[in-house]
Amino acid sequence: MRIGELATEAGVSVRALRYYEEQGLLAATRSNSGQRLYAAAAVDRVQLIQNLYAAGLASRTIAELLPCVDAKESTPESRARLAAERDRIDGQIAELIETRDRLDAIIELTERPEHSGCSIH
Amino acid sequence: MRIGELATEAGVSVRALRYYEEQGLLAATRSNSGQRLYAAAAVDRVQLIQNLYAAGLASRTIAELLPCVDAKESTPESRARLAAERDRIDGQIAELIETRDRLDAIIELTERPEHSGCSIH
DNA sequence: CTAGAACCTGACGTTGACGTCAGGGGCAAG
DNA sequence: CTTGCCCCTGACGTCAACGTCAGGTTCTAG
């Protein structure tokens, strides 16, 4: 598939895909005329990349982790790296849950019209 | 307390605090000589702001939400706004959990030295 | 064969949350 | 009084993940 189709399938921009290639996150073969060609599996790959970006990983970090994903093997260092990122994400989740609960409390507070009387009236 | 102390207490930079004021997120009284003075409650406020930033809210959005937090009351619109952001955060949490699980799967995969034979040896 | 969509490679623009530097004032200790 | 630390206001710098524009090539439908 060509870049436009992949972009549509994966829900990202064409520019983003070229950027991922530039960063070494996503390889493509080329047609005779130089157009990028992708396998169907690229859709999943792009979504993983997006997930990792959304989790706050930088291109450089992703670029360091993906090769060992592809190779399906890892050095002790890369394993530690993966685990560290996993734990970071865990921390982020906990933080987000806390933030959501604070927001809930605020909503609770602001929802009561006058005083917080709970009388059934 | 002055700005340096608040920065230390809340774990952010002095520059960040000035930026929050510029964005209308954090008010301060001024001493005769023009120095910013904060109440003790400001520490908590700053941490809430940080939480909201970490949850992906922009300054503008936070600036729109905080006043109704202070007033402890809300218009129907602001209530909808609060709920919408809450739901956005919920979505983010779900996405992060998915990402974490994908990472876990990857770790699983790469941890097995050779083939995935589960034989006890 | 030709118009228009899709692709290519640079390369500069954008945005948000600060970092950092310049230049100057105020305040407690010695 | 002066040394040193904290404070002030601009105002420019930064960085990442793209957006966007220019100028040119390629593919495809009629």
PDB file of N, CA and C in Angstrom, chain A residues 3-61:
ATOM      1  N   ILE A   3       1.513   5.534   0.689  1.00  0.00           N
ATOM      2  CA  ILE A   3       1.510   6.304   1.928  1.00  0.00           C
ATOM      3  C   ILE A   3       0.150   6.900   2.267  1.00  0.00           C
ATOM      4  N   GLY A   4      -0.579   7.307   1.238  1.00  0.00           N
ATOM      5  CA  GLY A   4      -1.890   7.910   1.481  1.00  0.00           C
ATOM      6  C   GLY A   4      -2.862   6.927   2.091  1.00  0.00           C
ATOM      7  N   GLU A   5      -2.838   5.735   1.575  1.00  0.00           N
ATOM      8  CA  GLU A   5      -3.741   4.710   2.088  1.00  0.00           C
ATOM      9  C   GLU A   5      -3.386   4.363   3.533  1.00  0.00           C
ATOM     10  N   LEU A   6      -2.091   4.195   3.786  1.00  0.00           N
ATOM     11  CA  LEU A   6      -1.669   3.884   5.153  1.00  0.00           C
ATOM     12  C   LEU A   6      -2.093   4.992   6.108  1.00  0.00           C
ATOM     13  N   ALA A   7      -1.946   6.213   5.653  1.00  0.00           N
ATOM     14  CA  ALA A   7      -2.323   7.348   6.485  1.00  0.00           C
ATOM     15  C   ALA A   7      -3.805   7.266   6.851  1.00  0.00           C
ATOM     16  N   THR A   8      -4.626   6.987   5.865  1.00  0.00           N
ATOM     17  CA  THR A   8      -6.068   6.866   6.111  1.00  0.00           C
ATOM     18  C   THR A   8      -6.364   5.714   7.055  1.00  0.00           C
ATOM     19  N   GLU A   9      -5.772   4.569   6.770  1.00  0.00           N
ATOM     20  CA  GLU A   9      -6.010   3.381   7.583  1.00  0.00           C
ATOM     21  C   GLU A   9      -5.620   3.593   9.037  1.00  0.00           C
ATOM     22  N   ALA A  10      -4.476   4.214   9.218  1.00  0.00           N
ATOM     23  CA  ALA A  10      -3.947   4.341  10.575  1.00  0.00           C
ATOM     24  C   ALA A  10      -4.438   5.608  11.257  1.00  0.00           C
ATOM     25  N   GLY A  11      -5.069   6.472  10.485  1.00  0.00           N
ATOM     26  CA  GLY A  11      -5.623   7.683  11.085  1.00  0.00           C
ATOM     27  C   GLY A  11      -4.593   8.732  11.440  1.00  0.00           C
ATOM     28  N   VAL A  12      -3.549   8.811  10.652  1.00  0.00           N
ATOM     29  CA  VAL A  12      -2.558   9.863  10.875  1.00  0.00           C
ATOM     30  C   VAL A  12      -2.316  10.596   9.556  1.00  0.00           C
ATOM     31  N   SER A  13      -1.519  11.640   9.593  1.00  0.00           N
ATOM     32  CA  SER A  13      -1.257  12.406   8.382  1.00  0.00           C
ATOM     33  C   SER A  13      -0.096  11.797   7.596  1.00  0.00           C
ATOM     34  N   VAL A  14      -0.083  12.095   6.320  1.00  0.00           N
ATOM     35  CA  VAL A  14       1.013  11.666   5.463  1.00  0.00           C
ATOM     36  C   VAL A  14       2.331  12.218   5.985  1.00  0.00           C
ATOM     37  N   ARG A  15       2.294  13.460   6.388  1.00  0.00           N
ATOM     38  CA  ARG A  15       3.497  14.088   6.928  1.00  0.00           C
ATOM     39  C   ARG A  15       4.034  13.323   8.124  1.00  0.00           C
ATOM     40  N   ALA A  16       3.137  12.872   8.983  1.00  0.00           N
ATOM     41  CA  ALA A  16       3.542  12.134  10.172  1.00  0.00           C
ATOM     42  C   ALA A  16       4.281  10.856   9.776  1.00  0.00           C
ATOM     43  N   LEU A  17       3.795  10.177   8.762  1.00  0.00           N
ATOM     44  CA  LEU A  17       4.439   8.932   8.333  1.00  0.00           C
ATOM     45  C   LEU A  17       5.848   9.197   7.823  1.00  0.00           C
ATOM     46  N   ARG A  18       5.990  10.267   7.046  1.00  0.00           N
ATOM     47  CA  ARG A  18       7.342  10.611   6.559  1.00  0.00           C
ATOM     48  C   ARG A  18       8.241  10.951   7.735  1.00  0.00           C
ATOM     49  N   TYR A  19       7.662  11.619   8.712  1.00  0.00           N
ATOM     50  CA  TYR A  19       8.420  11.972   9.916  1.00  0.00           C
ATOM     51  C   TYR A  19       8.865  10.716  10.664  1.00  0.00           C
ATOM     52  N   TYR A  20       7.982   9.740  10.774  1.00  0.00           N
ATOM     53  CA  TYR A  20       8.337   8.502  11.468  1.00  0.00           C
ATOM     54  C   TYR A  20       9.502   7.821  10.756  1.00  0.00           C
ATOM     55  N   GLU A  21       9.462   7.843   9.450  1.00  0.00           N
ATOM     56  CA  GLU A  21      10.564   7.235   8.707  1.00  0.00           C
ATOM     57  C   GLU A  21      11.867   7.984   8.978  1.00  0.00           C
ATOM     58  N   GLU A  22      11.769   9.273   8.962  1.00  0.00           N
ATOM     59  CA  GLU A  22      12.931  10.134   9.219  1.00  0.00           C
ATOM     60  C   GLU A  22      13.536   9.822  10.584  1.00  0.00           C
ATOM     61  N   GLN A  23      12.667   9.490  11.540  1.00  0.00           N
ATOM     62  CA  GLN A  23      13.118   9.211  12.899  1.00  0.00           C
ATOM     63  C   GLN A  23      13.536   7.746  13.073  1.00  0.00           C
ATOM     64  N   GLY A  24      13.403   6.970  12.008  1.00  0.00           N
ATOM     65  CA  GLY A  24      13.810   5.574  12.105  1.00  0.00           C
ATOM     66  C   GLY A  24      12.799   4.683  12.798  1.00  0.00           C
ATOM     67  N   LEU A  25      11.532   5.078  12.783  1.00  0.00           N
ATOM     68  CA  LEU A  25      10.506   4.291  13.470  1.00  0.00           C
ATOM     69  C   LEU A  25       9.741   3.381  12.526  1.00  0.00           C
ATOM     70  N   LEU A  26       9.778   3.719  11.254  1.00  0.00           N
ATOM     71  CA  LEU A  26       8.927   3.023  10.300  1.00  0.00           C
ATOM     72  C   LEU A  26       9.645   2.937   8.954  1.00  0.00           C
ATOM     73  N   ALA A  27       9.992   1.716   8.555  1.00  0.00           N
ATOM     74  CA  ALA A  27      10.702   1.539   7.288  1.00  0.00           C
ATOM     75  C   ALA A  27       9.710   1.324   6.152  1.00  0.00           C
ATOM     76  N   ALA A  28      10.129   1.619   4.951  1.00  0.00           N
ATOM     77  CA  ALA A  28       9.293   1.387   3.777  1.00  0.00           C
ATOM     78  C   ALA A  28      10.183   0.952   2.630  1.00  0.00           C
ATOM     79  N   THR A  29       9.641   0.069   1.800  1.00  0.00           N
ATOM     80  CA  THR A  29      10.353  -0.242   0.558  1.00  0.00           C
ATOM     81  C   THR A  29       9.964   0.837  -0.446  1.00  0.00           C
ATOM     82  N   ARG A  30      10.671   0.862  -1.571  1.00  0.00           N
ATOM     83  CA  ARG A  30      10.362   1.901  -2.543  1.00  0.00           C
ATOM     84  C   ARG A  30       9.997   1.287  -3.886  1.00  0.00           C
ATOM     85  N   SER A  31       9.104   1.911  -4.579  1.00  0.00           N
ATOM     86  CA  SER A  31       8.776   1.486  -5.939  1.00  0.00           C
ATOM     87  C   SER A  31       9.868   1.998  -6.874  1.00  0.00           C
ATOM     88  N   ASN A  32       9.796   1.602  -8.128  1.00  0.00           N
ATOM     89  CA  ASN A  32      10.778   2.049  -9.117  1.00  0.00           C
ATOM     90  C   ASN A  32      10.908   3.567  -9.106  1.00  0.00           C
ATOM     91  N   SER A  33       9.766   4.199  -9.031  1.00  0.00           N
ATOM     92  CA  SER A  33       9.764   5.661  -9.130  1.00  0.00           C
ATOM     93  C   SER A  33      10.065   6.341  -7.802  1.00  0.00           C
ATOM     94  N   GLY A  34      10.304   5.544  -6.789  1.00  0.00           N
ATOM     95  CA  GLY A  34      10.690   6.144  -5.520  1.00  0.00           C
ATOM     96  C   GLY A  34       9.567   6.342  -4.524  1.00  0.00           C
ATOM     97  N   GLN A  35       8.387   5.864  -4.845  1.00  0.00           N
ATOM     98  CA  GLN A  35       7.279   6.009  -3.892  1.00  0.00           C
ATOM     99  C   GLN A  35       7.386   4.973  -2.787  1.00  0.00           C
ATOM    100  N   ARG A  36       6.970   5.368  -1.595  1.00  0.00           N
ATOM    101  CA  ARG A  36       7.030   4.459  -0.453  1.00  0.00           C
ATOM    102  C   ARG A  36       5.952   3.392  -0.541  1.00  0.00           C
ATOM    103  N   LEU A  37       6.331   2.147  -0.223  1.00  0.00           N
ATOM    104  CA  LEU A  37       5.374   1.047  -0.208  1.00  0.00           C
ATOM    105  C   LEU A  37       5.406   0.376   1.155  1.00  0.00           C
ATOM    106  N   TYR A  38       4.219   0.129   1.708  1.00  0.00           N
ATOM    107  CA  TYR A  38       4.122  -0.444   3.051  1.00  0.00           C
ATOM    108  C   TYR A  38       3.383  -1.770   3.035  1.00  0.00           C
ATOM    109  N   ALA A  39       3.746  -2.645   3.947  1.00  0.00           N
ATOM    110  CA  ALA A  39       3.011  -3.895   4.147  1.00  0.00           C
ATOM    111  C   ALA A  39       1.787  -3.599   5.009  1.00  0.00           C
ATOM    112  N   ALA A  40       0.856  -4.519   5.026  1.00  0.00           N
ATOM    113  CA  ALA A  40      -0.378  -4.332   5.792  1.00  0.00           C
ATOM    114  C   ALA A  40      -0.084  -4.187   7.278  1.00  0.00           C
ATOM    115  N   ALA A  41       0.986  -4.837   7.730  1.00  0.00           N
ATOM    116  CA  ALA A  41       1.329  -4.811   9.154  1.00  0.00           C
ATOM    117  C   ALA A  41       1.718  -3.408   9.618  1.00  0.00           C
ATOM    118  N   ALA A  42       1.998  -2.539   8.667  1.00  0.00           N
ATOM    119  CA  ALA A  42       2.421  -1.186   9.031  1.00  0.00           C
ATOM    120  C   ALA A  42       1.339  -0.436   9.790  1.00  0.00           C
ATOM    121  N   VAL A  43       0.086  -0.766   9.507  1.00  0.00           N
ATOM    122  CA  VAL A  43      -1.028  -0.106  10.195  1.00  0.00           C
ATOM    123  C   VAL A  43      -0.897  -0.305  11.700  1.00  0.00           C
ATOM    124  N   ASP A  44      -0.667  -1.527  12.087  1.00  0.00           N
ATOM    125  CA  ASP A  44      -0.520  -1.853  13.494  1.00  0.00           C
ATOM    126  C   ASP A  44       0.695  -1.148  14.088  1.00  0.00           C
ATOM    127  N   ARG A  45       1.741  -1.163  13.335  1.00  0.00           N
ATOM    128  CA  ARG A  45       2.980  -0.525  13.777  1.00  0.00           C
ATOM    129  C   ARG A  45       2.753   0.948  14.066  1.00  0.00           C
ATOM    130  N   VAL A  46       2.088   1.607  13.152  1.00  0.00           N
ATOM    131  CA  VAL A  46       1.817   3.032  13.322  1.00  0.00           C
ATOM    132  C   VAL A  46       0.981   3.265  14.570  1.00  0.00           C
ATOM    133  N   GLN A  47       0.023   2.384  14.800  1.00  0.00           N
ATOM    134  CA  GLN A  47      -0.822   2.571  15.982  1.00  0.00           C
ATOM    135  C   GLN A  47      -0.034   2.363  17.271  1.00  0.00           C
ATOM    136  N   LEU A  48       0.921   1.428  17.218  1.00  0.00           N
ATOM    137  CA  LEU A  48       1.781   1.254  18.382  1.00  0.00           C
ATOM    138  C   LEU A  48       2.608   2.518  18.618  1.00  0.00           C
ATOM    139  N   ILE A  49       3.139   3.048  17.544  1.00  0.00           N
ATOM    140  CA  ILE A  49       3.918   4.284  17.660  1.00  0.00           C
ATOM    141  C   ILE A  49       3.082   5.397  18.275  1.00  0.00           C
ATOM    142  N   GLN A  50       1.868   5.531  17.788  1.00  0.00           N
ATOM    143  CA  GLN A  50       0.961   6.548  18.331  1.00  0.00           C
ATOM    144  C   GLN A  50       0.701   6.317  19.813  1.00  0.00           C
ATOM    145  N   ASN A  51       0.490   5.066  20.179  1.00  0.00           N
ATOM    146  CA  ASN A  51       0.270   4.741  21.584  1.00  0.00           C
ATOM    147  C   ASN A  51       1.445   5.189  22.433  1.00  0.00           C
ATOM    148  N   LEU A  52       2.639   4.902  21.928  1.00  0.00           N
ATOM    149  CA  LEU A  52       3.825   5.231  22.708  1.00  0.00           C
ATOM    150  C   LEU A  52       3.999   6.747  22.808  1.00  0.00           C
ATOM    151  N   TYR A  53       3.722   7.444  21.718  1.00  0.00           N
ATOM    152  CA  TYR A  53       3.753   8.913  21.786  1.00  0.00           C
ATOM    153  C   TYR A  53       2.759   9.399  22.828  1.00  0.00           C
ATOM    154  N   ALA A  54       1.569   8.845  22.797  1.00  0.00           N
ATOM    155  CA  ALA A  54       0.519   9.278  23.728  1.00  0.00           C
ATOM    156  C   ALA A  54       0.921   8.986  25.167  1.00  0.00           C
ATOM    157  N   ALA A  55       1.780   7.997  25.337  1.00  0.00           N
ATOM    158  CA  ALA A  55       2.233   7.657  26.685  1.00  0.00           C
ATOM    159  C   ALA A  55       3.418   8.518  27.095  1.00  0.00           C
ATOM    160  N   GLY A  56       3.779   9.457  26.237  1.00  0.00           N
ATOM    161  CA  GLY A  56       4.815  10.405  26.607  1.00  0.00           C
ATOM    162  C   GLY A  56       6.224   9.995  26.209  1.00  0.00           C
ATOM    163  N   LEU A  57       6.357   8.947  25.411  1.00  0.00           N
ATOM    164  CA  LEU A  57       7.690   8.570  24.952  1.00  0.00           C
ATOM    165  C   LEU A  57       8.110   9.483  23.798  1.00  0.00           C
ATOM    166  N   ALA A  58       9.380   9.781  23.733  1.00  0.00           N
ATOM    167  CA  ALA A  58       9.905  10.610  22.653  1.00  0.00           C
ATOM    168  C   ALA A  58      10.358   9.716  21.502  1.00  0.00           C
ATOM    169  N   SER A  59      10.508  10.306  20.331  1.00  0.00           N
ATOM    170  CA  SER A  59      10.924   9.550  19.149  1.00  0.00           C
ATOM    171  C   SER A  59      12.186   8.751  19.429  1.00  0.00           C
ATOM    172  N   ARG A  60      13.139   9.396  20.045  1.00  0.00           N
ATOM    173  CA  ARG A  60      14.417   8.733  20.309  1.00  0.00           C
ATOM    174  C   ARG A  60      14.232   7.478  21.129  1.00  0.00           C
ATOM    175  N   THR A  61      13.410   7.578  22.166  1.00  0.00           N
ATOM    176  CA  THR A  61      13.162   6.429  23.030  1.00  0.00           C
ATOM    177  C   THR A  61      12.484   5.308  22.259  1.00  0.00           C
TER     178      THR A  61
END
